[in-house]
Each structure stands twice: as C-alpha cells, then as structure tokens.
C-alpha cells in the first residue's frame, strides 16, 4: 500500500477521496488485530482496556508524560499524535481536559502514552478511528446505525439516555466502565458531539499533513 500511495499526488484536486482514505488508515488495520483476535476467541477485552499500566513490551510507560523521559520510543512519532494534540488543545479551550495533566501538550502526551502501552485500548481507539474515516471518505450510509448501536454500549457518546446497566456504576460512578470507554475515544467523538461537530475531516487532514484547502477553524 505504501508503494502505491507514494505514486499518488494527494495535493492534486482530482485525486479521488478514496486515496486519502487509504493514506489515513494505512497503519491502522494492524492495530485492530488485538480486538479482532480477542473477539474471535471469546477473550474479555474490557478488563485489559481499563488497565492503565498494561505494558507488554515496555517500549512505553506512564512514568512521565514527556515522550523522551524513561522511554525507549517517543510517543510523538506516532502518526496520530498531531491529531490528538490538536484535539487536546481544542477541548482544553472548552474546559474539557483530555487528561488532567496541566496543559494541552501534556494532556496529549499522557493520553497518547495511555494508548500506546495498552494494545486493547489502542485497538478500541483505532476501531472508531477507522470507522470515522470510512464514513467521511467511503460510505456514510450506515453511520447513524453505527452510532446508535455504539450508544447502547457507551451511552455518553451522543448524550442520550439509554437503558442503564452494570457498566454505568462499575467499579464506581466517577470511574465507571462507560465513562472510561467514552474518554478513550473522546478525541474522535468530540468532532461529532461538541461545538466543532463536522470538523473531523479537515482537522484530520491538516494534522496528518494531507495537502488540501486551507481550513480556518476558530478555536
């Protein structure tokens, strides 16, 4: 796929949107392997997703928010970090810290590390990322159905009241499973649910360095 994309001029206005889609998701499908394998073999995902200290290979850890401290790899090298950093800055200005770390930059670093040290959490995040990209660039026919079904699992996604279940208050109301899962995908769903609804595509393209029309976004 990378060889194909190298021959495509993404700055050309005539370039089909599907090539942009391929560019944006080219590193994503490998990330989905964890959630796919767990689902196929009936393994529980939620306990692993909720484990903030899960670290199979010790490439990353939560000892520090700064990417160069106590790490063998820098979280800033991850392709979605710029998007997460932009989102953290936007949410911070709305009084919604992505992570309560003292600043948008630290918030983005801590949040990104929390994804990178936990393959289940990262896979969960990337699943929603791929779906959002698919709806934006390929086919939006099933978008509402996807969000409606997701709402029953994570009711805070669209702010609707649904049938309450065990996840609402486990292990407690403040850090319930539903709230935790919603926080994981907050950078993605914020463009659907908050003030900048519908801005996912231009912000994503700008942060991922896809040449396109220069969008002005009031933050």
Coordinates of N, CA and C in Angstrom, one line a residue:
X1 N 0.8 -1.2 0.0 CA 0.0 0.0 0.0 C 0.9 1.3 0.0
X2 N 1.9 1.2 0.8 CA 2.8 2.4 0.8 C 3.4 2.7 -0.5
X3 N 3.8 1.7 -1.3 CA 4.3 1.9 -2.6 C 3.3 2.6 -3.6
X4 N 2.1 2.1 -3.4 CA 1.0 2.7 -4.2 C 0.8 4.2 -3.9
X5 N 0.7 4.5 -2.6 CA 0.5 5.8 -2.1 C 1.6 6.8 -2.5
X6 N 2.9 6.3 -2.6 CA 4.0 7.1 -2.9 C 3.9 7.7 -4.3
X7 N 3.1 7.0 -5.2 CA 2.9 7.4 -6.6 C 1.7 8.3 -6.8
X8 N 1.0 8.6 -5.7 CA -0.2 9.4 -5.8 C 0.0 10.8 -5.2
X9 N -0.4 11.8 -6.0 CA -0.3 13.2 -5.6 C -1.5 13.6 -4.8
X10 N -1.4 13.6 -3.5 CA -2.6 13.9 -2.7 C -3.0 15.4 -2.8
X11 N -2.0 16.2 -3.3 CA -2.3 17.7 -3.4 C -3.1 18.0 -4.7
X12 N -3.2 17.0 -5.6 CA -4.0 17.2 -6.8 C -5.5 17.1 -6.5
X13 N -6.2 18.2 -6.9 CA -7.6 18.3 -6.6 C -8.4 17.1 -7.2
X14 N -7.9 16.5 -8.2 CA -8.6 15.5 -8.9 C -8.4 14.1 -8.3
X15 N -7.5 14.1 -7.3 CA -7.2 12.8 -6.6 C -8.4 12.3 -5.9
X16 N -8.8 11.1 -6.1 CA -10.0 10.6 -5.5 C -9.9 10.5 -4.0
X17 N -11.0 10.8 -3.3 CA -11.1 10.8 -1.9 C -10.6 9.4 -1.3
X18 N -10.8 8.4 -2.0 CA -10.5 7.0 -1.5 C -9.0 6.9 -1.3
X19 N -8.2 7.6 -2.1 CA -6.8 7.5 -1.9 C -6.4 8.2 -0.6
X20 N -7.1 9.3 -0.3 CA -6.8 9.9 1.0 C -7.2 9.0 2.2
X21 N -8.3 8.3 2.0 CA -8.7 7.3 3.0 C -7.6 6.3 3.2
X22 N -7.1 5.7 2.1 CA -6.0 4.7 2.2 C -4.8 5.3 3.0
X23 N -4.5 6.5 2.7 CA -3.4 7.2 3.3 C -3.6 7.3 4.8
X24 N -4.8 7.6 5.2 CA -5.1 7.9 6.6 C -5.2 6.6 7.4
X25 N -5.6 5.5 6.8 CA -5.8 4.2 7.6 C -4.7 3.2 7.3
X26 N -3.7 3.6 6.5 CA -2.7 2.6 6.1 C -2.0 1.9 7.3
X27 N -1.9 2.6 8.4 CA -1.2 2.0 9.6 C -2.2 1.4 10.6
X28 N -3.5 1.5 10.3 CA -4.5 1.2 11.3 C -4.9 -0.2 11.4
X29 N -4.9 -1.0 10.3 CA -5.5 -2.3 10.4 C -4.7 -3.3 11.2
X30 N -3.4 -3.1 11.3 CA -2.6 -4.0 12.1 C -3.0 -3.7 13.6
X31 N -3.3 -2.4 13.9 CA -3.7 -2.1 15.3 C -5.0 -2.8 15.7
X32 N -5.8 -3.1 14.7 CA -7.1 -3.7 15.0 C -7.0 -5.2 15.3
X33 N -5.8 -5.8 15.1 CA -5.6 -7.2 15.3 C -6.0 -7.7 16.7
X34 N -5.6 -6.9 17.7 CA -5.8 -7.3 19.1 C -7.3 -7.5 19.4
X35 N -8.1 -6.5 19.0 CA -9.5 -6.5 19.3 C -10.2 -7.6 18.4
X36 N -9.7 -7.8 17.2 CA -10.2 -8.9 16.4 C -10.0 -10.2 16.9
X37 N -8.7 -10.5 17.3 CA -8.3 -11.8 17.9 C -9.0 -12.1 19.2
X38 N -9.1 -11.1 20.0 CA -9.8 -11.3 21.3 C -11.3 -11.6 21.0
X39 N -11.9 -10.9 20.1 CA -13.3 -11.2 19.8 C -13.6 -12.5 19.2
X40 N -12.6 -12.9 18.3 CA -12.8 -14.2 17.6 C -12.6 -15.4 18.6
X41 N -11.9 -15.2 19.6 CA -11.6 -16.3 20.5 C -12.4 -16.2 21.9
X42 N -13.3 -15.2 21.9 CA -14.1 -15.0 23.1 C -13.4 -14.5 24.3
X43 N -12.2 -13.8 24.1 CA -11.5 -13.3 25.3 C -12.0 -12.0 25.7
X44 N -12.1 -11.7 27.0 CA -12.6 -10.4 27.5 C -11.7 -9.3 27.2
X45 N -12.3 -8.2 26.7 CA -11.5 -7.0 26.3 C -11.5 -5.9 27.4
X46 N -12.6 -5.7 28.0 CA -12.8 -4.5 28.9 C -11.8 -4.5 30.0
X47 N -11.5 -5.6 30.7 CA -10.5 -5.5 31.8 C -9.1 -5.1 31.3
X48 N -8.8 -5.5 30.1 CA -7.5 -5.1 29.6 C -7.5 -3.6 29.1
X49 N -8.6 -3.2 28.5 CA -8.7 -1.8 28.1 C -8.6 -0.9 29.3
X50 N -9.2 -1.3 30.4 CA -9.2 -0.4 31.6 C -7.9 -0.4 32.4
X51 N -7.0 -1.3 32.0 CA -5.7 -1.4 32.7 C -4.7 -0.3 32.2
X52 N -4.6 0.8 33.0 CA -3.7 1.8 32.6 C -2.2 1.5 32.6
X53 N -1.9 0.4 33.3 CA -0.5 0.1 33.5 C -0.1 -1.1 32.6
X54 N -1.0 -1.6 31.8 CA -0.6 -2.7 30.9 C 0.5 -2.3 30.0
X55 N 1.5 -3.1 29.9 CA 2.7 -2.8 29.1 C 3.4 -4.1 28.8
X56 N 3.1 -4.6 27.6 CA 3.6 -6.0 27.2 C 5.1 -5.9 26.8
X57 N 5.5 -4.8 26.2 CA 6.9 -4.8 25.7 C 7.8 -3.7 26.3
X58 N 7.2 -2.9 27.2 CA 8.0 -1.9 27.9 C 8.6 -0.9 27.0
X59 N 8.1 -0.7 25.8 CA 8.6 0.4 25.0 C 8.1 1.8 25.5
X60 N 6.9 1.7 26.1 CA 6.3 2.9 26.7 C 5.9 2.7 28.1
X61 N 5.8 3.7 28.9 CA 5.3 3.6 30.3 C 4.8 4.9 30.7
X62 N 4.1 4.9 31.8 CA 3.5 6.1 32.3 C 4.3 6.8 33.4
X63 N 5.6 6.5 33.4 CA 6.4 7.2 34.5 C 6.4 8.7 34.3
X64 N 6.3 9.1 33.1 CA 6.4 10.6 32.8 C 5.5 10.9 31.5
X65 N 5.0 12.0 31.5 CA 4.2 12.4 30.3 C 5.1 12.8 29.2
X66 N 6.3 13.2 29.5 CA 7.2 13.7 28.4 C 7.7 12.5 27.6
X67 N 7.7 12.6 26.3 CA 8.0 11.4 25.5 C 9.4 10.9 25.5
X68 N 10.4 11.8 25.9 CA 11.8 11.5 25.9 C 12.3 11.0 27.3
X69 N 11.4 11.0 28.3 CA 11.8 10.6 29.6 C 11.3 9.2 29.9
X70 N 12.3 8.4 30.3 CA 12.0 7.0 30.7 C 11.3 6.2 29.6
X71 N 11.6 6.5 28.4 CA 11.0 5.7 27.3 C 12.1 5.4 26.2
X72 N 11.9 4.2 25.6 CA 12.7 3.8 24.6 C 12.2 4.4 23.2
X73 N 11.0 4.7 23.2 CA 10.4 5.3 22.0 C 9.6 6.6 22.3
X74 N 9.5 7.5 21.4 CA 8.8 8.7 21.6 C 7.4 8.6 21.1
X75 N 6.5 9.0 21.9 CA 5.0 9.0 21.5 C 4.8 10.0 20.4
X76 N 5.6 11.0 20.3 CA 5.4 12.0 19.3 C 5.6 11.4 17.9
X77 N 6.2 10.3 17.8 CA 6.4 9.7 16.5 C 5.2 8.9 16.0
X78 N 4.2 8.7 16.8 CA 3.0 8.0 16.4 C 2.2 8.9 15.4
X79 N 1.7 8.3 14.4 CA 1.2 9.1 13.3 C -0.1 9.9 13.7
X80 N -0.8 9.5 14.7 CA -2.0 10.2 15.2 C -1.7 11.2 16.3
X81 N -0.5 11.4 16.7 CA -0.2 12.2 17.8 C -0.6 13.7 17.5
X82 N -0.3 14.2 16.3 CA -0.6 15.6 16.0 C -2.1 15.8 16.0
X83 N -2.9 14.8 15.6 CA -4.3 15.0 15.7 C -4.8 15.0 17.1
X84 N -4.2 14.1 17.9 CA -4.6 14.1 19.4 C -4.2 15.4 20.0
X85 N -3.0 15.9 19.7 CA -2.6 17.2 20.3 C -3.5 18.4 19.9
X86 N -3.9 18.4 18.6 CA -4.8 19.4 18.2 C -6.1 19.3 18.9
X87 N -6.6 18.1 19.1 CA -7.9 17.9 19.8 C -7.8 18.3 21.2
X88 N -6.7 17.9 21.9 CA -6.5 18.3 23.3 C -6.5 19.8 23.5
X89 N -5.9 20.5 22.5 CA -5.9 22.0 22.6 C -7.3 22.5 22.5
X90 N -8.1 22.0 21.5 CA -9.4 22.4 21.3 C -10.3 22.1 22.5
X91 N -10.2 20.9 23.0 CA -11.0 20.6 24.2 C -10.6 21.4 25.4
X92 N -9.4 21.7 25.6 CA -8.9 22.4 26.7 C -9.5 23.8 26.7
X93 N -9.7 24.4 25.6 CA -10.3 25.7 25.5 C -11.8 25.7 25.8
X94 N -12.3 24.5 25.7 CA -13.8 24.4 26.0 C -13.9 23.9 27.5
X95 N -12.8 23.9 28.2 CA -12.9 23.5 29.6 C -13.0 22.0 29.8
X96 N -12.6 21.2 28.8 CA -12.8 19.7 28.8 C -11.4 19.2 28.6
X97 N -10.6 19.0 29.7 CA -9.2 18.4 29.5 C -9.3 17.0 29.1
X98 N -8.5 16.7 28.0 CA -8.5 15.3 27.5 C -8.0 14.4 28.7
X99 N -6.9 14.9 29.3 CA -6.4 14.3 30.5 C -6.0 15.4 31.4
X100 N -6.3 15.3 32.7 CA -6.0 16.4 33.6 C -4.5 16.4 33.9
X101 N -3.7 17.0 33.0 CA -2.2 16.9 33.2 C -1.6 18.3 33.3
X102 N -2.4 19.4 33.3 CA -1.9 20.7 33.5 C -1.8 21.6 32.3
X103 N -1.7 21.0 31.1 CA -1.7 21.8 29.8 C -2.1 20.9 28.7
X104 N -2.5 21.5 27.6 CA -2.9 20.7 26.4 C -1.8 19.8 25.9
X105 N -0.6 20.3 25.9 CA 0.5 19.4 25.4 C 0.8 18.2 26.3
X106 N 0.8 18.4 27.6 CA 1.0 17.3 28.5 C -0.2 16.4 28.4
X107 N -1.4 16.9 28.3 CA -2.6 16.1 28.2 C -2.5 15.2 27.0
X108 N -2.1 15.7 25.8 CA -1.9 14.9 24.6 C -0.9 13.8 24.8
X109 N 0.2 14.2 25.4 CA 1.3 13.2 25.7 C 0.9 12.1 26.6
X110 N 0.2 12.4 27.7 CA -0.3 11.4 28.6 C -1.3 10.5 28.0
X111 N -2.3 11.1 27.3 CA -3.3 10.4 26.6 C -2.7 9.4 25.6
X112 N -1.8 9.9 24.8 CA -1.2 9.1 23.7 C -0.4 7.9 24.3
X113 N 0.3 8.2 25.4 CA 1.0 7.1 26.1 C 0.1 6.1 26.6
X114 N -1.1 6.5 27.1 CA -2.0 5.6 27.7 C -2.6 4.6 26.6
X115 N -2.6 5.1 25.4 CA -3.0 4.2 24.3 C -1.9 3.3 23.8
X116 N -0.7 3.8 23.8 CA 0.4 3.1 23.2 C 0.9 1.9 24.1
X117 N 0.7 2.1 25.4 CA 1.1 1.0 26.3 C 0.1 -0.1 26.5
X118 N -1.1 0.1 25.9 CA -2.1 -0.9 26.1 C -2.7 -1.3 24.7
X119 N -2.4 -2.4 24.1 CA -2.9 -2.8 22.8 C -4.4 -2.9 22.7
X120 N -5.1 -3.3 23.7 CA -6.5 -3.4 23.7 C -7.1 -2.0 23.6
X121 N -6.6 -1.1 24.4 CA -7.1 0.3 24.4 C -6.8 0.9 23.0
X122 N -5.6 0.7 22.5 CA -5.2 1.3 21.2 C -6.1 0.7 20.1
X123 N -6.4 -0.6 20.2 CA -7.2 -1.2 19.2 C -8.7 -0.7 19.2
X124 N -9.2 -0.5 20.4 CA -10.5 0.1 20.6 C -10.6 1.5 20.0
X125 N -9.5 2.3 20.3 CA -9.5 3.7 19.7 C -9.4 3.6 18.2
X126 N -8.5 2.7 17.7 CA -8.3 2.7 16.2 C -9.6 2.2 15.5
X127 N -10.4 1.3 16.2 CA -11.6 0.8 15.5 C -12.5 2.0 15.2
X128 N -12.7 2.9 16.2 CA -13.5 4.1 16.0 C -12.9 5.0 15.0
X129 N -11.6 5.1 15.0 CA -10.9 6.0 14.0 C -11.1 5.5 12.6
X130 N -11.0 4.2 12.4 CA -11.2 3.6 11.0 C -12.7 3.8 10.6
X131 N -13.6 3.6 11.5 CA -15.0 3.8 11.2 C -15.3 5.3 10.8
X132 N -14.8 6.2 11.6 CA -15.0 7.6 11.3 C -14.4 8.0 9.9
X133 N -13.2 7.5 9.6 CA -12.6 7.7 8.3 C -13.4 7.1 7.2
X134 N -14.0 5.9 7.4 CA -14.8 5.2 6.4 C -16.0 6.0 6.2
X135 N -16.7 6.6 7.2 CA -17.9 7.3 7.0 C -17.6 8.6 6.2
X136 N -16.4 9.2 6.5 CA -16.1 10.5 5.9 C -15.7 10.3 4.4
X137 N -15.0 9.3 4.1 CA -14.4 9.1 2.7 C -15.0 8.1 1.9
X138 N -15.6 7.1 2.4 CA -16.1 5.9 1.6 C -17.6 5.9 1.5
X139 N -18.2 5.7 2.7 CA -19.7 5.5 2.6 C -20.3 5.8 4.0
X140 N -21.2 6.7 4.0 CA -21.8 7.2 5.3 C -23.2 6.6 5.5
X141 N -23.6 5.7 4.7 CA -25.0 5.1 4.7 C -25.3 4.5 6.1
X142 N -24.3 3.9 6.7 CA -24.5 3.2 8.0 C -24.0 3.9 9.2
X143 N -23.7 5.2 9.0 CA -23.2 5.9 10.1 C -24.1 6.0 11.3
X144 N -25.3 6.4 11.1 CA -26.3 6.6 12.2 C -26.5 5.2 12.9
X145 N -26.6 4.2 12.1 CA -26.8 2.9 12.7 C -25.6 2.5 13.6
X146 N -24.4 2.8 13.1 CA -23.2 2.6 13.9 C -23.2 3.3 15.2
X147 N -23.5 4.6 15.2 CA -23.6 5.4 16.4 C -24.7 5.0 17.3
X148 N -25.8 4.6 16.8 CA -27.0 4.2 17.6 C -26.6 2.9 18.4
X149 N -25.9 2.0 17.7 CA -25.5 0.7 18.3 C -24.4 1.0 19.4
X150 N -23.5 1.9 19.0 CA -22.5 2.2 20.0 C -23.0 2.9 21.2
X151 N -24.1 3.7 21.1 CA -24.7 4.4 22.2 C -25.2 3.4 23.2
X152 N -25.7 2.3 22.8 CA -26.2 1.3 23.8 C -25.0 0.7 24.6
X153 N -23.8 0.8 24.1 CA -22.6 0.3 24.8 C -21.9 1.4 25.6
X154 N -21.9 2.6 25.0 CA -21.3 3.7 25.7 C -22.2 4.9 25.6
X155 N -23.2 5.0 26.5 CA -24.3 6.0 26.3 C -23.9 7.4 26.3
X156 N -22.7 7.8 26.8 CA -22.3 9.2 26.8 C -21.7 9.7 25.5
X157 N -21.7 8.8 24.5 CA -21.2 9.2 23.1 C -22.0 10.3 22.6
X158 N -23.3 10.1 22.6 CA -24.2 11.1 22.0 C -25.1 11.8 23.0
X159 N -24.8 11.6 24.3 CA -25.5 12.3 25.3 C -27.0 11.9 25.5
X160 N -27.3 10.6 25.0 CA -28.7 10.2 25.1 C -28.8 9.2 26.3
X161 N -30.0 9.2 26.9 CA -30.2 8.2 27.9 C -30.7 6.9 27.4
X162 N -30.0 5.9 27.8 CA -30.4 4.5 27.3 C -30.6 3.7 28.6
X163 N -31.0 2.4 28.3 CA -31.2 1.5 29.4 C -30.0 1.4 30.3
X164 N -30.1 1.6 31.6 CA -28.9 1.5 32.4 C -28.5 0.1 32.7
X165 N -27.2 -0.1 32.8 CA -26.7 -1.5 33.1 C -25.6 -1.4 34.0
X166 N -25.0 -2.6 34.2 CA -23.9 -2.7 35.2 C -22.7 -1.8 35.0
X167 N -22.4 -1.5 33.7 CA -21.3 -0.6 33.4 C -21.5 0.8 33.8
X168 N -22.7 1.2 34.1 CA -22.9 2.6 34.5 C -22.2 3.0 35.8
X169 N -22.1 2.0 36.7 CA -21.6 2.4 38.0 C -20.5 1.4 38.5
X170 N -19.9 0.7 37.6 CA -18.8 -0.2 37.9 C -17.5 0.3 37.4
X171 N -16.4 0.4 38.2 CA -16.4 0.0 39.6 C -17.0 1.1 40.5
X172 N -17.2 2.3 40.0 CA -17.9 3.3 40.7 C -18.4 4.3 39.7
X173 N -19.3 5.3 40.1 CA -19.9 6.2 39.2 C -18.9 7.1 38.5
X174 N -17.9 7.6 39.3 CA -16.9 8.5 38.8 C -16.0 7.9 37.7
X175 N -15.6 6.7 38.0 CA -14.7 6.0 37.0 C -15.4 4.7 36.5
X176 N -16.6 4.9 36.1 CA -17.4 3.7 35.5 C -16.8 3.3 34.2
X177 N -17.1 2.0 33.8 CA -16.6 1.5 32.6 C -17.1 2.3 31.4
X178 N -18.3 2.8 31.4 CA -18.8 3.6 30.3 C -18.1 4.9 30.2
X179 N -17.9 5.6 31.3 CA -17.1 6.8 31.2 C -15.7 6.7 30.8
X180 N -15.1 5.6 31.2 CA -13.7 5.3 30.8 C -13.6 5.1 29.3
X181 N -14.5 4.2 28.8 CA -14.5 3.9 27.4 C -14.8 5.2 26.5
X182 N -15.7 6.0 27.0 CA -16.0 7.2 26.3 C -14.8 8.2 26.3
X183 N -14.0 8.2 27.4 CA -12.9 9.1 27.4 C -11.8 8.6 26.4
X184 N -11.7 7.3 26.2 CA -10.7 6.8 25.3 C -10.9 7.3 23.9
X185 N -12.2 7.4 23.5 CA -12.4 7.8 22.1 C -12.9 9.3 22.0
X186 N -12.7 10.0 23.1 CA -13.1 11.4 23.2 C -12.5 12.3 22.0
X187 N -11.2 12.1 21.7 CA -10.6 12.9 20.6 C -11.3 12.7 19.3
X188 N -11.9 11.6 19.1 CA -12.6 11.3 17.9 C -14.0 11.8 17.9
X189 N -14.8 11.5 19.0 CA -16.2 11.8 19.0 C -16.4 13.3 19.3
X190 N -15.4 14.0 19.8 CA -15.6 15.4 20.1 C -16.0 16.2 18.9
X191 N -15.5 15.8 17.7 CA -15.9 16.5 16.5 C -17.3 16.2 16.0
X192 N -17.9 15.2 16.6 CA -19.3 14.8 16.3 C -20.3 15.4 17.3
X193 N -19.8 15.6 18.5 CA -20.8 15.9 19.6 C -20.6 17.3 20.2
X194 N -19.5 17.9 20.0 CA -19.3 19.2 20.7 C -19.4 20.4 19.7
X195 N -18.8 21.5 20.0 CA -19.0 22.7 19.2 C -18.5 22.6 17.8
X196 N -17.5 21.8 17.6 CA -16.9 21.7 16.2 C -17.4 20.4 15.5
X197 N -18.7 20.1 15.7 CA -19.2 19.0 15.0 C -19.1 19.1 13.5
X198 N -18.7 18.0 12.9 CA -18.5 18.0 11.4 C -17.1 18.5 11.0
X199 N -16.2 18.8 11.9 CA -14.9 19.3 11.6 C -13.8 18.2 11.6
X200 N -14.2 16.9 11.7 CA -13.3 15.8 11.8 C -12.4 15.8 10.6
X201 N -13.0 15.8 9.4 CA -12.3 15.6 8.2 C -11.2 16.7 8.0
X202 N -11.5 18.0 8.0 CA -10.5 19.0 7.8 C -9.4 19.0 8.8
X203 N -9.8 18.8 10.1 CA -8.8 18.8 11.1 C -7.8 17.6 11.0
X204 N -8.4 16.4 10.6 CA -7.6 15.2 10.4 C -6.6 15.4 9.3
X205 N -7.1 16.0 8.2 CA -6.2 16.2 7.0 C -5.1 17.1 7.3
X206 N -5.4 18.2 8.0 CA -4.4 19.2 8.4 C -3.4 18.6 9.3
X207 N -3.8 17.9 10.3 CA -2.9 17.3 11.3 C -2.1 16.2 10.8
X208 N -2.6 15.5 9.7 CA -1.9 14.4 9.1 C -1.1 14.8 7.9
X209 N -1.0 16.1 7.7 CA -0.2 16.7 6.6 C -0.7 16.3 5.2
X210 N -2.0 16.2 5.0 CA -2.5 16.0 3.7 C -2.7 17.3 3.0
X211 N -2.1 17.6 1.9 CA -2.3 18.9 1.3 C -3.7 19.0 0.8
X212 N -4.3 20.1 1.2 CA -5.7 20.3 0.9 C -6.1 21.8 1.0
X213 N -7.3 22.1 0.9 CA -7.8 23.5 1.1 C -7.4 23.9 2.5
X214 N -7.0 25.1 2.7 CA -6.6 25.6 4.0 C -7.9 26.0 4.7
X215 N -8.2 25.2 5.8 CA -9.4 25.4 6.6 C -9.1 26.4 7.7
X216 N -10.0 27.3 7.9 CA -9.8 28.2 9.1 C -10.8 27.7 10.2
X217 N -10.2 27.3 11.3 CA -11.1 26.8 12.4 C -10.9 27.7 13.6
X218 N -12.0 28.3 14.0 CA -12.0 29.2 15.2 C -12.0 28.3 16.4
X219 N -10.9 28.4 17.2 CA -10.8 27.6 18.4 C -11.0 28.4 19.6

